[in-house]
């Protein structure tokens, strides 16, 4: 137990070392989550848009594909 | 170059790289953290605070590498007009801003106990703060126009002009008297850092690099879908009333 | 010349011009980019005595004298020395032989009255036992002097 407390104490610099690592976790994790959520949201939007116009579905797909091949 | 500028091909390449880069970054960062926090010695002068280095220095490296990526793709976008290059630049700037922020705050947390101040207006710290503002400006400018291509062009010019800051950051500690110490790891000669401390530093740096690649690919993929969405909406707005009878 | 080539040359030229302009500005600003002067600069550059300046160097070995909360020490750049007095809390890294940056004014007696003292460390990182082993074996290169 003492060893753990001693370790967490970081030689008296706990209040500088741990916030640095905590912030790193927040920034790295937050960036990853935000990027993944953005991707999922766009994918949902694209699907909804393609489903909302059933008659033109094939065409908008085709338009999107030609858009890719430019 | 043209081969990778094709979005469909890029998406296939991205799906092939993503599982590897994400697994590798998780692995490297986990190993890096183990060595950084449990299996590396305290510094002879700075004690345990040296552990802040293992997040501070890799984030500084990545902040600069990300800007170089952004400037390069901006140049490609301006000169060769590759549609994908604009998307890469747009995807990169929030990542760079995040790394720069992490670098600034972790540096502050390290500076307070060691130097005795949270902040100093020396050349290294100031040029790093300018880098942060360049990223924010890039993010703001890219969305400041109704026409996305005009926003992309303005942002690309900003990214290129701001590139002069990168060598200033790198060499500020050699050109001027700064509170910040010079580089410990340089191409020439032995690094002036003990191998036991170099290992976690390099593991974390590699892990951050893989993480950067992973997030960049995710964001570029997002931007490709977003531009596809815009294209579909444009055809719907302009073409639907006229095109439907013709098509059927 | 195709339009692509023209744009390529335009970007290269623009970057070169911008780089040159930045280099000129930085050389012109010169001193303004410096965070601190050395004790030697203080003598050679005729800095007016009323001006608040930052002086950086090493804390001279054996020069630290504590007098309650007030500390007297000498900042050296190995060519010139500057007597310094400071009252207040010192950073953890403050010690003899280490880098230091002090902000303040030179008083009538030529003593630098510092109102703020920051520690400056070098780029070397090593564990304590390695540092001691190096000192014992005589391979210790000492603290790197400031430029």
Short mmCIF file of C-alpha atoms in Angstrom, two decimals:
data_model
loop_
_atom_site.label_atom_id
_atom_site.label_comp_id
_atom_site.label_asym_id
_atom_site.label_seq_id
_atom_site.Cartn_x
_atom_site.Cartn_y
_atom_site.Cartn_z
CA UNK A 1 0.00 0.00 0.00
CA UNK A 2 2.83 2.32 0.94
CA UNK A 3 4.58 1.55 -2.31
CA UNK A 4 1.45 2.53 -4.23
CA UNK A 5 0.97 5.76 -2.28
CA UNK A 6 4.63 6.53 -2.77
CA UNK A 7 4.32 5.87 -6.48
CA UNK A 8 1.23 8.03 -6.85
CA UNK A 9 3.02 10.78 -4.95
CA UNK A 10 5.56 11.04 -7.83
CA UNK A 11 8.27 12.44 -5.61
CA UNK A 12 6.08 15.40 -4.69
CA UNK A 13 5.24 16.26 -8.31
CA UNK A 14 1.94 14.37 -8.47
CA UNK A 15 -0.06 17.52 -9.16
CA UNK A 16 1.98 18.17 -12.31
CA UNK A 17 2.64 14.68 -13.65
CA UNK A 18 -0.87 13.21 -13.34
CA UNK A 19 -2.75 16.14 -14.87
CA UNK A 20 -0.35 16.00 -17.85
CA UNK A 21 -1.19 12.33 -18.42
CA UNK A 22 -4.88 12.89 -17.70
CA UNK A 23 -5.03 15.66 -20.27
CA UNK A 24 -3.16 13.50 -22.79
CA UNK A 25 -5.77 10.77 -22.33
CA UNK A 26 -8.58 13.30 -22.72
CA UNK A 27 -7.12 14.89 -25.85
CA UNK A 28 -6.20 11.62 -27.56
CA UNK A 29 -9.43 9.86 -26.58
CA UNK A 30 -11.59 12.89 -27.33
CA UNK A 31 -10.05 13.36 -30.77
CA UNK A 32 -10.61 9.71 -31.66
CA UNK A 33 -14.21 9.72 -30.39
CA UNK A 34 -15.08 13.00 -32.11
CA UNK A 35 -13.60 11.76 -35.41
CA UNK A 36 -15.45 8.44 -35.22
CA UNK A 37 -18.74 10.15 -34.36
CA UNK A 38 -18.28 12.56 -37.26
CA UNK A 39 -17.72 9.64 -39.63
CA UNK A 40 -20.79 7.75 -38.33
CA UNK A 41 -22.95 10.88 -38.62
CA UNK A 42 -21.91 11.50 -42.25
CA UNK A 43 -22.46 7.84 -43.12
CA UNK A 44 -25.97 7.96 -41.60
CA UNK A 45 -26.71 11.16 -43.48
CA UNK A 46 -25.59 9.66 -46.77
CA UNK A 47 -27.70 6.56 -46.20
CA UNK A 48 -30.76 8.62 -45.26
CA UNK A 49 -30.33 10.79 -48.33
CA UNK A 50 -30.00 7.83 -50.63
CA UNK A 51 -33.03 6.11 -49.04
CA UNK A 52 -35.21 9.23 -49.05
CA UNK A 53 -35.38 9.37 -52.83
CA UNK A 54 -36.16 5.76 -53.76
CA UNK A 55 -36.88 6.47 -57.37
CA UNK A 56 -33.59 8.30 -57.82
CA UNK A 57 -31.54 6.02 -55.69
CA UNK A 58 -29.76 4.36 -58.54
CA UNK A 59 -29.11 7.68 -60.18
CA UNK A 60 -27.72 9.42 -57.14
CA UNK A 61 -25.50 6.40 -56.54
CA UNK A 62 -24.35 6.66 -60.10
CA UNK A 63 -23.77 10.39 -59.72
CA UNK A 64 -21.77 9.79 -56.56
CA UNK A 65 -19.69 7.13 -58.25
CA UNK A 66 -18.84 9.25 -61.21
CA UNK A 67 -17.95 11.93 -58.73
CA UNK A 68 -15.39 9.54 -57.34
CA UNK A 69 -13.77 8.72 -60.60
CA UNK A 70 -12.97 12.22 -61.69
CA UNK B 1 0.36 11.01 -57.31
CA UNK B 2 -2.75 10.91 -59.45
CA UNK B 3 -3.41 7.32 -58.46
CA UNK B 4 -3.90 8.25 -54.82
CA UNK B 5 -5.91 11.33 -55.66
CA UNK B 6 -8.74 9.07 -56.70
CA UNK B 7 -11.18 8.95 -53.74
CA UNK B 8 -12.42 5.41 -54.42
CA UNK B 9 -8.87 4.10 -54.53
CA UNK B 10 -7.99 6.14 -51.47
CA UNK B 11 -10.91 4.64 -49.55
CA UNK B 12 -9.76 1.12 -50.40
CA UNK B 13 -6.21 1.96 -49.32
CA UNK B 14 -7.51 3.56 -46.11
CA UNK B 15 -9.55 0.48 -45.20
CA UNK B 16 -6.46 -1.65 -45.72
CA UNK B 17 -4.26 0.58 -43.51
CA UNK B 18 -6.73 1.46 -40.74
CA UNK B 19 -6.82 -1.86 -38.84
CA UNK B 20 -3.01 -1.97 -38.77
CA UNK B 21 -2.42 1.64 -37.81
CA UNK B 22 -5.05 1.58 -35.05
CA UNK B 23 -3.80 -1.72 -33.58
CA UNK B 24 -0.20 -0.56 -33.80
CA UNK B 25 -0.92 2.78 -32.15
CA UNK B 26 -2.79 1.11 -29.26
CA UNK B 27 0.06 -1.35 -28.80
CA UNK B 28 2.85 1.23 -28.99
CA UNK B 29 1.11 3.72 -26.69
CA UNK B 30 0.37 0.96 -24.15
CA UNK B 31 4.02 -0.15 -24.19
CA UNK B 32 5.14 3.49 -24.10
CA UNK B 33 2.95 4.21 -21.08
CA UNK B 34 4.27 1.15 -19.27
CA UNK B 35 7.86 2.28 -19.70
CA UNK B 36 7.03 5.97 -19.17
CA UNK B 37 5.17 5.49 -15.90
CA UNK B 38 6.51 2.27 -14.37
CA UNK B 39 9.75 1.18 -15.93
CA UNK B 40 11.93 4.23 -16.40
CA UNK B 41 14.17 6.07 -13.95
CA UNK B 42 13.63 9.53 -12.51
CA UNK B 43 16.00 12.22 -13.81
CA UNK B 44 19.10 13.16 -11.81
CA UNK B 45 18.06 16.82 -11.80
CA UNK B 46 14.37 16.92 -12.52
CA UNK B 47 13.20 13.87 -10.58
CA UNK B 48 9.82 12.43 -11.49
CA UNK B 49 8.74 15.45 -13.54
CA UNK B 50 10.80 14.05 -16.40
CA UNK B 51 7.85 11.71 -17.05
CA UNK B 52 5.94 14.68 -18.45
CA UNK B 53 8.47 14.62 -21.30
CA UNK B 54 6.96 11.38 -22.62
CA UNK B 55 3.73 13.16 -23.56
CA UNK B 56 5.14 16.65 -24.09
CA UNK B 57 7.86 15.91 -26.64
CA UNK B 58 5.91 13.42 -28.83
CA UNK B 59 2.97 15.83 -29.00
CA UNK B 60 5.35 18.63 -30.03
CA UNK B 61 6.85 16.44 -32.77
CA UNK B 62 3.42 15.43 -34.02
CA UNK B 63 2.15 19.01 -33.92
CA UNK B 64 4.94 19.94 -36.33
CA UNK B 65 4.69 16.79 -38.47
CA UNK B 66 0.95 17.38 -38.81
CA UNK B 67 1.53 20.95 -39.94
CA UNK B 68 4.05 19.76 -42.53
CA UNK B 69 1.49 17.25 -43.82
CA UNK B 70 -1.08 20.03 -43.99
CA UNK B 71 1.26 22.43 -45.80
CA UNK B 72 2.36 19.76 -48.28
CA UNK B 73 -1.19 18.75 -49.15
CA UNK B 74 -2.13 22.44 -49.41
CA UNK B 75 0.65 22.92 -51.96
CA UNK B 76 -0.55 19.88 -53.91
CA UNK B 77 -4.10 21.24 -53.77
CA UNK B 78 -3.05 24.68 -55.01
CA UNK B 79 -0.75 23.49 -57.78
CA UNK B 80 -2.29 20.27 -59.05
CA UNK B 81 -5.87 20.88 -57.87
CA UNK B 82 -6.26 17.37 -56.53
CA UNK B 83 -9.62 17.30 -54.77
CA UNK B 84 -8.29 14.87 -52.18
CA UNK B 85 -5.43 17.16 -51.11
CA UNK B 86 -7.88 19.81 -49.88
CA UNK B 87 -9.68 17.16 -47.85
CA UNK B 88 -6.42 15.97 -46.28
CA UNK B 89 -5.54 19.53 -45.23
CA UNK B 90 -9.02 20.04 -43.80
CA UNK B 91 -8.84 16.73 -41.92
CA UNK B 92 -5.35 17.45 -40.53
CA UNK B 93 -5.80 20.83 -38.86
CA UNK B 94 -8.02 19.77 -35.91
CA UNK B 95 -5.58 16.92 -35.17
CA UNK B 96 -2.65 19.33 -35.23
CA UNK B 97 -4.50 21.80 -33.02
CA UNK B 98 -5.15 19.01 -30.49
CA UNK B 99 -1.48 17.96 -30.41
CA UNK B 100 -0.30 21.58 -30.12
CA UNK B 101 -2.72 22.18 -27.26
CA UNK B 102 -1.46 19.06 -25.48
CA UNK B 103 2.13 20.18 -26.03
CA UNK B 104 1.49 23.68 -24.65
CA UNK B 105 -0.41 22.56 -21.55
CA UNK B 106 1.89 19.65 -20.68
CA UNK B 107 4.85 22.00 -21.16
CA UNK B 108 3.23 24.45 -18.80
CA UNK B 109 2.71 21.70 -16.22
CA UNK B 110 6.38 20.82 -16.57
CA UNK B 111 7.64 24.40 -16.56
CA UNK B 112 5.90 25.38 -13.33
CA UNK B 113 7.81 22.99 -11.03
CA UNK B 114 11.13 23.03 -12.93
CA UNK B 115 11.56 26.55 -14.32
CA UNK B 116 9.33 28.19 -11.74
CA UNK B 117 6.81 29.58 -14.23
CA UNK B 118 3.79 28.34 -16.17
CA UNK B 119 4.70 30.41 -19.20
CA UNK B 120 7.54 32.51 -20.61
CA UNK B 121 7.52 34.60 -23.77
CA UNK B 122 10.67 33.06 -25.14
CA UNK B 123 11.11 32.26 -28.83
CA UNK B 124 10.30 28.54 -28.56
CA UNK B 125 7.14 28.91 -26.50
CA UNK B 126 5.89 31.88 -28.49
CA UNK B 127 6.43 30.22 -31.88
CA UNK B 128 4.59 27.14 -30.60
CA UNK B 129 1.67 29.34 -29.52
CA UNK B 130 1.67 30.88 -33.02
CA UNK B 131 1.43 27.35 -34.44
CA UNK B 132 -1.68 26.81 -32.32
CA UNK B 133 -3.25 30.01 -33.68
CA UNK B 134 -2.32 28.99 -37.25
CA UNK B 135 -4.26 25.77 -36.76
CA UNK B 136 -7.25 27.63 -35.33
CA UNK B 137 -7.11 30.17 -38.18
CA UNK B 138 -6.96 27.36 -40.73
CA UNK B 139 -10.01 25.68 -39.20
CA UNK B 140 -11.93 28.96 -39.14
CA UNK B 141 -10.95 30.07 -42.64
CA UNK B 142 -11.85 26.80 -44.32
CA UNK B 143 -15.46 27.23 -43.18
CA UNK B 144 -15.65 31.00 -43.62
CA UNK B 145 -16.88 30.95 -47.23
CA UNK B 146 -20.21 29.84 -48.68
CA UNK B 147 -18.34 28.20 -51.52
CA UNK B 148 -16.23 25.39 -49.99
CA UNK B 149 -13.63 25.55 -52.77
CA UNK B 150 -12.92 29.21 -52.02
CA UNK B 151 -12.55 28.40 -48.32
CA UNK B 152 -10.17 25.57 -49.16
CA UNK B 153 -8.07 27.86 -51.35
CA UNK B 154 -7.80 30.61 -48.73
CA UNK B 155 -6.95 28.05 -46.03
CA UNK B 156 -4.31 26.45 -48.29
CA UNK B 157 -2.60 29.82 -48.76
CA UNK B 158 -2.63 30.38 -44.98
CA UNK B 159 -1.20 26.89 -44.40
CA UNK B 160 1.64 27.53 -46.86
CA UNK B 161 2.43 30.99 -45.52
CA UNK B 162 2.41 29.67 -41.96
CA UNK B 163 4.96 27.02 -42.86
CA UNK B 164 7.78 29.54 -42.25
CA UNK B 165 6.96 29.07 -38.57
CA UNK B 166 8.07 25.42 -38.61
CA UNK B 167 11.83 26.04 -39.02
CA UNK B 168 11.48 28.91 -36.54
CA UNK B 169 10.06 26.53 -33.92
CA UNK B 170 12.73 23.94 -34.67
CA UNK B 171 15.72 26.27 -34.54
CA UNK B 172 14.47 28.90 -32.07
CA UNK B 173 16.45 27.26 -29.27
CA UNK B 174 19.66 27.48 -31.33
CA UNK B 175 19.20 30.94 -32.83
CA UNK B 176 18.24 32.85 -29.71
CA UNK B 177 18.65 32.70 -25.94
CA UNK B 178 15.56 30.91 -24.73
CA UNK B 179 14.36 29.58 -21.41
CA UNK B 180 13.60 26.34 -23.22
CA UNK B 181 16.55 23.96 -23.49
CA UNK B 182 17.92 22.84 -26.88
CA UNK B 183 16.93 19.55 -28.50
CA UNK B 184 17.99 16.34 -26.75
CA UNK B 185 17.36 14.12 -29.73
CA UNK B 186 18.87 15.28 -32.99
CA UNK B 187 20.04 13.59 -36.14
CA UNK B 188 23.67 14.34 -35.49
CA UNK B 189 25.51 12.49 -32.80
CA UNK B 190 24.30 10.62 -29.75
CA UNK B 191 21.14 11.87 -28.12
CA UNK B 192 21.95 13.49 -24.79
CA UNK B 193 19.31 11.38 -23.14
CA UNK B 194 19.81 8.09 -21.33
CA UNK B 195 18.68 4.96 -23.28
CA UNK B 196 16.30 4.06 -20.43
CA UNK B 197 14.49 7.37 -21.04
CA UNK B 198 14.87 7.35 -24.81
CA UNK B 199 12.93 4.08 -25.10
CA UNK B 200 9.60 5.35 -23.66
CA UNK B 201 10.05 8.61 -25.57
CA UNK B 202 10.45 6.83 -28.92
CA UNK B 203 7.66 4.32 -28.18
CA UNK B 204 5.27 7.14 -27.37
CA UNK B 205 6.37 9.11 -30.44
CA UNK B 206 5.79 6.11 -32.74
CA UNK B 207 2.46 5.40 -31.03
CA UNK B 208 1.37 9.02 -31.52
CA UNK B 209 2.43 8.83 -35.17
CA UNK B 210 0.29 5.73 -35.78
CA UNK B 211 -2.55 7.42 -33.91
CA UNK B 212 -2.17 10.47 -36.17
CA UNK B 213 -2.33 8.27 -39.30
CA UNK B 214 -5.40 6.47 -37.94
CA UNK B 215 -7.35 9.62 -37.08
CA UNK B 216 -6.27 11.34 -40.30
CA UNK B 217 -7.60 8.44 -42.40
CA UNK B 218 -10.89 8.45 -40.45
CA UNK B 219 -11.27 12.19 -40.95
CA UNK B 220 -10.38 12.11 -44.65
CA UNK B 221 -12.94 9.36 -45.14
CA UNK B 222 -15.48 11.57 -43.34
CA UNK B 223 -14.61 14.50 -45.62
CA UNK B 224 -14.98 12.33 -48.73
CA UNK B 225 -18.49 11.32 -47.64
CA UNK B 226 -19.30 14.94 -46.79
CA UNK B 227 -18.29 16.12 -50.26
CA UNK B 228 -20.28 13.27 -51.78
CA UNK B 229 -23.27 14.49 -49.74
CA UNK B 230 -22.79 18.00 -51.06
CA UNK B 231 -22.59 16.73 -54.63
CA UNK B 232 -25.81 14.73 -54.29
CA UNK B 233 -27.64 17.67 -52.74
CA UNK B 234 -26.45 19.94 -55.54
CA UNK B 235 -27.73 17.56 -58.21
CA UNK B 236 -31.03 17.29 -56.33
CA UNK B 237 -31.47 21.03 -56.05
CA UNK B 238 -30.49 21.81 -59.61
CA UNK B 239 -31.32 18.73 -61.59
CA UNK B 240 -34.39 17.14 -60.01
CA UNK B 241 -37.25 19.17 -61.48
CA UNK B 242 -35.77 19.14 -64.95
CA UNK B 243 -33.97 15.85 -64.97
CA UNK B 244 -36.70 13.58 -63.61
CA UNK B 245 -39.03 13.69 -66.63
CA UNK B 246 -36.09 13.29 -68.96
CA UNK B 247 -34.76 10.30 -67.06
CA UNK B 248 -38.13 8.51 -66.93
CA UNK C 1 4.39 26.59 -69.82
CA UNK C 2 1.28 24.80 -68.66
CA UNK C 3 -0.98 26.24 -66.01
CA UNK C 4 0.16 23.60 -63.54
CA UNK C 5 3.78 24.56 -64.04
CA UNK C 6 2.92 28.22 -63.69
CA UNK C 7 1.15 27.54 -60.39
CA UNK C 8 4.09 25.41 -59.22
CA UNK C 9 6.59 28.19 -59.91
CA UNK C 10 4.25 30.71 -58.34
CA UNK C 11 4.04 28.71 -55.11
CA UNK C 12 7.82 28.12 -55.01
CA UNK C 13 8.51 31.80 -55.64
CA UNK C 14 5.98 32.84 -53.05
CA UNK C 15 7.52 30.56 -50.44
CA UNK C 16 11.03 31.81 -51.25
CA UNK C 17 9.95 35.44 -51.00
CA UNK C 18 8.12 34.80 -47.76
CA UNK C 19 11.09 32.91 -46.33
CA UNK C 20 13.47 35.70 -47.28
CA UNK C 21 11.16 38.35 -45.82
CA UNK C 22 10.86 36.40 -42.57
CA UNK C 23 14.62 35.91 -42.36
CA UNK C 24 15.12 39.68 -42.87
CA UNK C 25 12.56 40.57 -40.22
CA UNK C 26 14.06 38.12 -37.73
CA UNK C 27 17.58 39.46 -38.28
CA UNK C 28 16.32 43.02 -37.97
CA UNK C 29 14.45 42.26 -34.75
CA UNK C 30 17.48 40.26 -33.57
CA UNK C 31 17.85 41.29 -29.95
CA UNK C 32 14.12 41.48 -29.48
CA UNK C 33 13.80 37.74 -29.98
CA UNK C 34 16.24 37.05 -27.18
CA UNK C 35 14.70 35.99 -23.89
CA UNK C 36 17.65 37.02 -21.77
CA UNK C 37 21.07 38.68 -21.91
CA UNK C 38 24.22 37.24 -20.45
CA UNK C 39 26.28 39.08 -17.81
CA UNK C 40 28.79 39.78 -20.61
CA UNK C 41 26.06 41.37 -22.79
CA UNK C 42 25.22 43.65 -19.88
CA UNK C 43 28.71 45.12 -20.05
CA UNK C 44 29.22 45.22 -23.79
CA UNK C 45 25.78 46.35 -24.96
CA UNK C 46 25.32 49.47 -22.84
CA UNK C 47 21.94 48.50 -21.49
CA UNK C 48 20.61 51.47 -19.55
CA UNK C 49 20.60 50.86 -15.79
CA UNK C 50 16.92 51.77 -15.37
CA UNK C 51 15.77 49.15 -17.80
CA UNK C 52 14.35 45.92 -16.48
CA UNK C 53 16.23 43.07 -18.08
CA UNK C 54 16.51 39.33 -17.85
CA UNK C 55 19.97 37.97 -17.22
CA UNK C 56 20.75 34.32 -17.84
CA UNK C 57 23.73 32.19 -16.98
CA UNK C 58 24.92 29.62 -14.49
CA UNK C 59 24.72 29.98 -10.73
CA UNK C 60 28.40 30.17 -9.83
CA UNK C 61 29.68 27.27 -7.72
CA UNK C 62 29.97 28.23 -4.06
CA UNK C 63 28.38 31.65 -4.50
CA UNK C 64 24.97 31.01 -2.95
CA UNK C 65 24.50 32.68 0.44
CA UNK C 66 21.10 32.42 2.10
CA UNK C 67 20.00 35.15 4.47
CA UNK C 68 16.50 34.25 5.63
CA UNK C 69 14.23 34.57 2.61
CA UNK C 70 16.84 36.56 0.74
CA UNK C 71 19.40 34.78 -1.42
CA UNK C 72 22.67 36.22 -2.71
CA UNK C 73 24.36 34.49 -5.60
CA UNK C 74 26.50 35.16 -8.66
CA UNK C 75 25.31 34.62 -12.23
CA UNK C 76 28.16 33.76 -14.54
CA UNK C 77 28.55 33.09 -18.26
CA UNK C 78 32.12 31.94 -17.60
CA UNK C 79 33.51 35.22 -18.98
CA UNK C 80 31.68 37.74 -16.79
CA UNK C 81 30.03 37.58 -13.37
CA UNK C 82 27.05 39.43 -11.95
CA UNK C 83 26.24 39.68 -8.25
CA UNK C 84 22.55 39.05 -7.72
CA UNK C 85 20.14 39.41 -4.81
CA UNK C 86 16.68 37.90 -4.71
CA UNK C 87 13.97 37.64 -2.09
CA UNK C 88 11.26 35.05 -2.59
CA UNK C 89 10.56 31.47 -3.51
CA UNK C 90 13.14 29.80 -5.74
CA UNK C 91 12.24 27.12 -8.31
CA UNK C 92 13.06 23.52 -7.39
CA UNK C 93 15.85 23.31 -9.94
CA UNK C 94 17.71 26.31 -8.54
CA UNK C 95 21.13 25.11 -7.42
CA UNK C 96 24.79 25.88 -7.87
CA UNK C 97 26.11 25.00 -11.31
CA UNK C 98 22.61 25.02 -12.85
CA UNK C 99 21.24 27.46 -15.39
CA UNK C 100 19.20 30.39 -14.16
CA UNK C 101 17.35 33.37 -15.67
CA UNK C 102 16.72 36.34 -13.38
CA UNK C 103 14.61 39.42 -14.12
CA UNK C 104 15.29 42.75 -12.48
CA UNK C 105 17.49 45.88 -12.47
CA UNK C 106 21.07 46.68 -11.63
CA UNK C 107 21.19 48.94 -8.56
CA UNK C 108 23.68 51.75 -7.78
CA UNK C 109 26.22 49.33 -6.32
CA UNK C 110 26.28 47.19 -9.43
CA UNK C 111 24.25 44.44 -7.76
CA UNK C 112 21.46 42.92 -9.81
CA UNK C 113 18.22 43.16 -7.84
CA UNK C 114 16.12 40.29 -9.16
CA UNK C 115 12.37 40.32 -8.75
CA UNK C 116 11.92 36.94 -10.41
CA UNK C 117 14.22 33.96 -10.72
CA UNK C 118 13.58 31.09 -13.14
CA UNK C 119 15.63 27.93 -13.45
CA UNK C 120 16.92 26.84 -16.83
CA UNK C 121 18.01 23.28 -17.41
CA UNK C 122 20.06 21.71 -20.15
CA UNK C 123 19.06 19.03 -22.64
CA UNK C 124 20.66 16.14 -20.73
CA UNK C 125 18.46 13.52 -19.18
CA UNK C 126 19.80 10.59 -17.20
CA UNK C 127 19.07 8.58 -14.06
CA UNK C 128 20.76 9.56 -10.82
CA UNK C 129 22.97 6.48 -10.62
CA UNK C 130 24.28 7.03 -14.15
CA UNK C 131 25.15 10.64 -13.30
CA UNK C 132 27.00 9.50 -10.18
CA UNK C 133 28.82 6.74 -12.04
CA UNK C 134 29.94 9.25 -14.66
CA UNK C 135 31.20 11.60 -11.97
CA UNK C 136 33.10 8.79 -10.26
CA UNK C 137 34.73 7.52 -13.42
CA UNK C 138 35.78 11.02 -14.40
CA UNK C 139 33.76 11.06 -17.61
CA UNK C 140 31.48 13.78 -16.29
CA UNK C 141 31.47 16.71 -18.67
CA UNK C 142 29.84 19.08 -16.22
CA UNK C 143 27.00 21.41 -16.95
CA UNK C 144 27.11 22.80 -20.45
CA UNK C 145 27.89 26.50 -20.31
CA UNK C 146 25.21 28.81 -21.70
CA UNK C 147 25.84 30.46 -25.00
#
